[in-house]
């Protein structure tokens, strides 16, 4: 199974801890071909609603957009892993998600398994941990994708999540949802 991890964090912090734990679990289980794309390392401009993609099926920008969307298209499963920025996903990840529009017709026809990992500084009773999974639920409903898990964790300073052994153990086992 080809798994694409879309990492929305710009730093080596808690989201990296989550992604590494997930990948460790997948490597140990076997049968997963994992690719991680860090949205912050990509040059993906904001969608300008030019609608040219409706004619040619690609984004007109000559940046990394089409390569990233190629990877989305090729994946059997996608894990969105993001810090919370202002009650939402990071701008870098949102820029990638917006570009799904340029291959809407194709992506809409492709069954995909989806997982979501959200990490914020706030405690778990904050509305952000409902808002963000709900957003992904809506995206998956729209594209006919199968959202299999949405896990939310509390961690502020970079690396704090690594100290939460229960959370790390849970993340190592998340691959199970894709089997
Ligand atoms: C610009 C910015 C906005 C943030 N907004 C929120 C927020 O709305 N809610 C929250 O709980 N944490 C917020 N945080 C804290 C991060 O979500 C938190 O530190 C997270 O662990 C960062 O993940 P990372 O270490 O993978 O980068 C914000 C951090 C930054 C830099």
mmCIF file of C-alpha atoms and ligand atoms in Angstrom:
data_model
loop_
_atom_site.group_PDB
_atom_site.id
_atom_site.type_symbol
_atom_site.label_atom_id
_atom_site.label_comp_id
_atom_site.label_asym_id
_atom_site.label_seq_id
_atom_site.Cartn_x
_atom_site.Cartn_y
_atom_site.Cartn_z
ATOM 1 C CA UNK A 1 0.000 0.000 0.000
ATOM 2 C CA UNK A 2 1.373 3.377 -1.020
ATOM 3 C CA UNK A 3 1.013 5.834 1.844
ATOM 4 C CA UNK A 4 1.599 9.541 1.406
ATOM 5 C CA UNK A 5 2.162 11.562 4.555
ATOM 6 C CA UNK A 6 1.479 15.260 4.038
ATOM 7 C CA UNK A 7 3.279 16.995 6.888
ATOM 8 C CA UNK A 8 2.029 20.540 7.481
ATOM 9 C CA UNK A 9 4.644 21.601 10.020
ATOM 10 C CA UNK A 10 7.469 23.941 9.055
ATOM 11 C CA UNK A 11 9.735 22.716 11.857
ATOM 12 C CA UNK A 12 11.231 19.557 13.304
ATOM 13 C CA UNK A 13 8.799 19.409 16.191
ATOM 14 C CA UNK A 14 5.776 17.505 17.393
ATOM 15 C CA UNK A 15 4.338 16.722 13.986
ATOM 16 C CA UNK A 16 7.666 15.140 13.057
ATOM 17 C CA UNK A 17 7.467 13.021 16.217
ATOM 18 C CA UNK A 18 4.001 11.865 15.101
ATOM 19 C CA UNK A 19 5.077 11.190 11.524
ATOM 20 C CA UNK A 20 8.174 9.277 12.656
ATOM 21 C CA UNK A 21 6.106 7.134 15.035
ATOM 22 C CA UNK A 22 3.560 6.382 12.317
ATOM 23 C CA UNK A 23 6.310 5.506 9.864
ATOM 24 C CA UNK A 24 8.081 3.309 12.436
ATOM 25 C CA UNK A 25 4.865 1.337 12.944
ATOM 26 C CA UNK A 26 4.345 0.962 9.196
ATOM 27 C CA UNK A 27 7.941 -0.159 8.632
ATOM 28 C CA UNK A 28 7.640 -2.757 11.394
ATOM 29 C CA UNK A 29 4.295 -4.036 10.101
ATOM 30 C CA UNK A 30 5.550 -4.294 6.502
ATOM 31 C CA UNK A 31 3.572 -3.908 3.298
ATOM 32 C CA UNK A 32 3.609 -0.113 3.329
ATOM 33 C CA UNK A 33 5.521 2.065 0.892
ATOM 34 C CA UNK A 34 5.689 5.371 2.708
ATOM 35 C CA UNK A 35 6.467 8.765 1.197
ATOM 36 C CA UNK A 36 6.500 11.954 3.245
ATOM 37 C CA UNK A 37 6.053 15.388 1.746
ATOM 38 C CA UNK A 38 6.736 18.367 3.970
ATOM 39 C CA UNK A 39 4.464 21.087 2.651
ATOM 40 C CA UNK A 40 6.890 23.742 3.884
ATOM 41 C CA UNK A 41 9.711 22.332 1.718
ATOM 42 C CA UNK A 42 7.560 22.585 -1.387
ATOM 43 C CA UNK A 43 6.933 25.631 -3.439
ATOM 44 C CA UNK A 44 3.164 25.575 -3.767
ATOM 45 C CA UNK A 45 1.605 28.911 -4.526
ATOM 46 C CA UNK A 46 -1.894 29.777 -3.398
ATOM 47 C CA UNK A 47 -4.715 28.918 -5.784
ATOM 48 C CA UNK A 48 -5.695 32.006 -7.784
ATOM 49 C CA UNK A 49 -8.962 30.526 -9.124
ATOM 50 C CA UNK A 50 -7.851 31.075 -12.735
ATOM 51 C CA UNK A 51 -9.767 27.883 -13.606
ATOM 52 C CA UNK A 52 -7.220 27.005 -16.311
ATOM 53 C CA UNK A 53 -6.977 23.563 -14.669
ATOM 54 C CA UNK A 54 -10.570 22.901 -15.714
ATOM 55 C CA UNK A 55 -9.302 22.804 -19.301
ATOM 56 C CA UNK A 56 -5.872 21.212 -18.962
ATOM 57 C CA UNK A 57 -6.145 19.158 -15.741
ATOM 58 C CA UNK A 58 -2.969 20.616 -14.281
ATOM 59 C CA UNK A 59 -2.106 23.689 -12.272
ATOM 60 C CA UNK A 60 -0.691 26.452 -14.451
ATOM 61 C CA UNK A 61 1.953 27.436 -11.899
ATOM 62 C CA UNK A 62 5.412 26.144 -12.699
ATOM 63 C CA UNK A 63 6.166 25.355 -9.071
ATOM 64 C CA UNK A 64 5.930 22.044 -7.147
ATOM 65 C CA UNK A 65 2.126 21.881 -7.298
ATOM 66 C CA UNK A 66 1.781 19.276 -10.031
ATOM 67 C CA UNK A 67 4.487 17.036 -8.517
ATOM 68 C CA UNK A 68 2.734 17.108 -5.144
ATOM 69 C CA UNK A 69 -0.636 16.376 -6.730
ATOM 70 C CA UNK A 70 0.956 13.523 -8.719
ATOM 71 C CA UNK A 71 1.966 12.008 -5.368
ATOM 72 C CA UNK A 72 -1.560 12.494 -4.021
ATOM 73 C CA UNK A 73 -2.962 10.797 -7.103
ATOM 74 C CA UNK A 74 -0.556 7.857 -6.783
ATOM 75 C CA UNK A 75 -1.244 7.190 -3.097
ATOM 76 C CA UNK A 76 -3.606 4.509 -1.824
ATOM 77 C CA UNK A 77 -3.691 6.223 1.544
ATOM 78 C CA UNK A 78 -2.985 9.763 2.701
ATOM 79 C CA UNK A 79 -2.168 10.892 6.211
ATOM 80 C CA UNK A 80 -2.569 14.595 6.857
ATOM 81 C CA UNK A 81 -0.410 15.544 9.839
ATOM 82 C CA UNK A 82 -0.602 19.153 10.964
ATOM 83 C CA UNK A 83 -0.017 21.492 13.848
ATOM 84 C CA UNK A 84 -2.937 23.739 14.741
ATOM 85 C CA UNK A 85 -2.397 27.298 13.566
ATOM 86 C CA UNK A 86 -5.212 29.645 14.554
ATOM 87 C CA UNK A 87 -7.804 26.868 14.911
ATOM 88 C CA UNK A 88 -6.948 25.479 11.490
ATOM 89 C CA UNK A 89 -4.307 23.597 9.538
ATOM 90 C CA UNK A 90 -1.095 25.398 8.594
ATOM 91 C CA UNK A 91 -1.136 27.677 5.551
ATOM 92 C CA UNK A 92 1.454 25.461 3.874
ATOM 93 C CA UNK A 93 -0.785 22.402 4.112
ATOM 94 C CA UNK A 94 -3.878 24.371 3.133
ATOM 95 C CA UNK A 95 -2.111 25.593 -0.022
ATOM 96 C CA UNK A 96 -1.570 21.946 -1.017
ATOM 97 C CA UNK A 97 -5.165 20.973 -0.214
ATOM 98 C CA UNK A 98 -6.509 23.891 -2.261
ATOM 99 C CA UNK A 99 -4.611 22.538 -5.247
ATOM 100 C CA UNK A 100 -6.576 19.263 -5.121
ATOM 101 C CA UNK A 101 -8.998 21.320 -7.178
ATOM 102 C CA UNK A 102 -6.762 21.117 -10.245
ATOM 103 C CA UNK A 103 -7.253 17.322 -10.464
ATOM 104 C CA UNK A 104 -10.721 17.235 -8.967
ATOM 105 C CA UNK A 105 -12.214 14.977 -11.641
ATOM 106 C CA UNK A 106 -9.437 12.383 -11.258
ATOM 107 C CA UNK A 107 -9.155 12.484 -7.473
ATOM 108 C CA UNK A 108 -12.906 12.218 -7.172
ATOM 109 C CA UNK A 109 -12.794 8.860 -8.953
ATOM 110 C CA UNK A 110 -10.018 7.391 -6.831
ATOM 111 C CA UNK A 111 -10.792 5.522 -3.643
ATOM 112 C CA UNK A 112 -8.361 6.586 -0.940
ATOM 113 C CA UNK A 113 -7.947 5.824 2.708
ATOM 114 C CA UNK A 114 -7.317 8.869 4.862
ATOM 115 C CA UNK A 115 -5.962 9.502 8.327
ATOM 116 C CA UNK A 116 -5.612 12.809 10.133
ATOM 117 C CA UNK A 117 -3.236 13.773 12.941
ATOM 118 C CA UNK A 118 -3.685 17.167 14.589
ATOM 119 C CA UNK A 119 -1.379 18.612 17.230
ATOM 120 C CA UNK A 120 -2.023 21.808 19.131
ATOM 121 C CA UNK A 121 -0.891 23.468 22.310
ATOM 122 C CA UNK A 122 -4.421 23.758 23.703
ATOM 123 C CA UNK A 123 -6.067 21.131 25.850
ATOM 124 C CA UNK A 124 -8.335 18.569 24.230
ATOM 125 C CA UNK A 125 -11.570 20.379 25.082
ATOM 126 C CA UNK A 126 -10.690 23.172 22.617
ATOM 127 C CA UNK A 127 -13.076 23.366 19.601
ATOM 128 C CA UNK A 128 -10.101 23.163 17.210
ATOM 129 C CA UNK A 129 -9.944 19.399 17.724
ATOM 130 C CA UNK A 130 -13.472 19.126 16.324
ATOM 131 C CA UNK A 131 -13.188 21.855 13.661
ATOM 132 C CA UNK A 132 -10.117 20.441 11.909
ATOM 133 C CA UNK A 133 -11.230 16.777 11.763
ATOM 134 C CA UNK A 134 -14.624 18.040 10.548
ATOM 135 C CA UNK A 135 -12.925 19.916 7.725
ATOM 136 C CA UNK A 136 -11.183 16.720 6.613
ATOM 137 C CA UNK A 137 -14.431 14.792 6.963
ATOM 138 C CA UNK A 138 -16.066 17.270 4.552
ATOM 139 C CA UNK A 139 -13.143 17.045 2.102
ATOM 140 C CA UNK A 140 -13.300 13.235 2.184
ATOM 141 C CA UNK A 141 -17.073 13.242 1.739
ATOM 142 C CA UNK A 142 -16.670 15.527 -1.257
ATOM 143 C CA UNK A 143 -14.004 13.350 -2.908
ATOM 144 C CA UNK A 144 -15.493 10.007 -1.885
ATOM 145 C CA UNK A 145 -12.449 9.178 0.213
ATOM 146 C CA UNK A 146 -12.618 7.009 3.300
ATOM 147 C CA UNK A 147 -11.534 8.832 6.465
ATOM 148 C CA UNK A 148 -10.416 6.099 8.828
ATOM 149 C CA UNK A 149 -8.985 8.001 11.746
ATOM 150 C CA UNK A 150 -8.562 11.491 13.160
ATOM 151 C CA UNK A 151 -6.296 11.689 16.193
ATOM 152 C CA UNK A 152 -5.683 14.867 18.124
ATOM 153 C CA UNK A 153 -2.862 15.478 20.589
ATOM 154 C CA UNK A 154 -1.828 18.254 22.927
ATOM 155 C CA UNK A 155 1.789 19.451 22.743
ATOM 156 C CA UNK A 156 3.272 22.934 22.596
ATOM 157 C CA UNK A 157 7.055 23.197 22.582
ATOM 158 C CA UNK A 158 8.841 21.223 19.873
ATOM 159 C CA UNK A 159 9.499 17.690 21.046
ATOM 160 C CA UNK A 160 7.028 17.650 23.931
ATOM 161 C CA UNK A 161 4.943 15.010 22.200
ATOM 162 C CA UNK A 162 7.901 12.605 22.267
ATOM 163 C CA UNK A 163 7.628 12.514 26.059
ATOM 164 C CA UNK A 164 4.053 11.253 25.887
ATOM 165 C CA UNK A 165 4.776 7.548 25.616
ATOM 166 C CA UNK A 166 1.101 6.554 25.364
ATOM 167 C CA UNK A 167 0.560 8.951 22.459
ATOM 168 C CA UNK A 168 3.686 7.707 20.658
ATOM 169 C CA UNK A 169 2.601 4.087 21.134
ATOM 170 C CA UNK A 170 -0.843 4.921 19.758
ATOM 171 C CA UNK A 171 0.671 6.643 16.715
ATOM 172 C CA UNK A 172 2.950 3.663 16.040
ATOM 173 C CA UNK A 173 -0.191 1.542 15.814
ATOM 174 C CA UNK A 174 -2.254 3.827 13.576
ATOM 175 C CA UNK A 175 -1.289 1.884 10.431
ATOM 176 C CA UNK A 176 -3.749 -0.751 11.651
ATOM 177 C CA UNK A 177 -6.670 1.409 10.502
ATOM 178 C CA UNK A 178 -5.471 1.039 6.899
ATOM 179 C CA UNK A 179 -5.428 -2.778 6.905
HETATM 180 C C1 LIG B 1 1.386 30.679 14.085
HETATM 181 C C2 LIG B 1 1.007 29.708 15.147
HETATM 182 C C3 LIG B 1 -0.334 29.577 15.468
HETATM 183 C C4 LIG B 1 -0.731 28.648 16.449
HETATM 184 N N1 LIG B 1 -2.056 28.526 16.741
HETATM 185 C C5 LIG B 1 -2.448 27.596 17.625
HETATM 186 C C6 LIG B 1 -3.826 27.407 17.917
HETATM 187 O O1 LIG B 1 -4.719 28.060 17.355
HETATM 188 N N2 LIG B 1 -4.162 26.454 18.824
HETATM 189 C C7 LIG B 1 -3.214 25.682 19.469
HETATM 190 O O2 LIG B 1 -3.586 24.844 20.286
HETATM 191 N N3 LIG B 1 -1.900 25.841 19.201
HETATM 192 C C8 LIG B 1 -1.495 26.761 18.302
HETATM 193 N N4 LIG B 1 -0.160 26.896 18.014
HETATM 194 C C9 LIG B 1 0.803 25.987 18.670
HETATM 195 C C10 LIG B 1 1.170 24.785 17.804
HETATM 196 O O3 LIG B 1 0.023 24.159 17.258
HETATM 197 C C11 LIG B 1 1.922 23.729 18.627
HETATM 198 O O4 LIG B 1 3.086 24.316 19.152
HETATM 199 C C12 LIG B 1 2.270 22.496 17.838
HETATM 200 O O5 LIG B 1 2.789 21.521 18.714
HETATM 201 C C13 LIG B 1 3.292 22.800 16.756
HETATM 202 O O6 LIG B 1 3.587 21.616 16.051
HETATM 203 P P1 LIG B 1 5.057 21.371 15.488
HETATM 204 O O7 LIG B 1 5.973 21.233 16.670
HETATM 205 O O8 LIG B 1 4.969 20.121 14.691
HETATM 206 O O9 LIG B 1 5.417 22.516 14.622
HETATM 207 C C14 LIG B 1 0.268 27.834 17.083
HETATM 208 C C15 LIG B 1 1.610 27.990 16.740
HETATM 209 C C16 LIG B 1 1.981 28.918 15.801
HETATM 210 C C17 LIG B 1 3.450 29.057 15.441
#
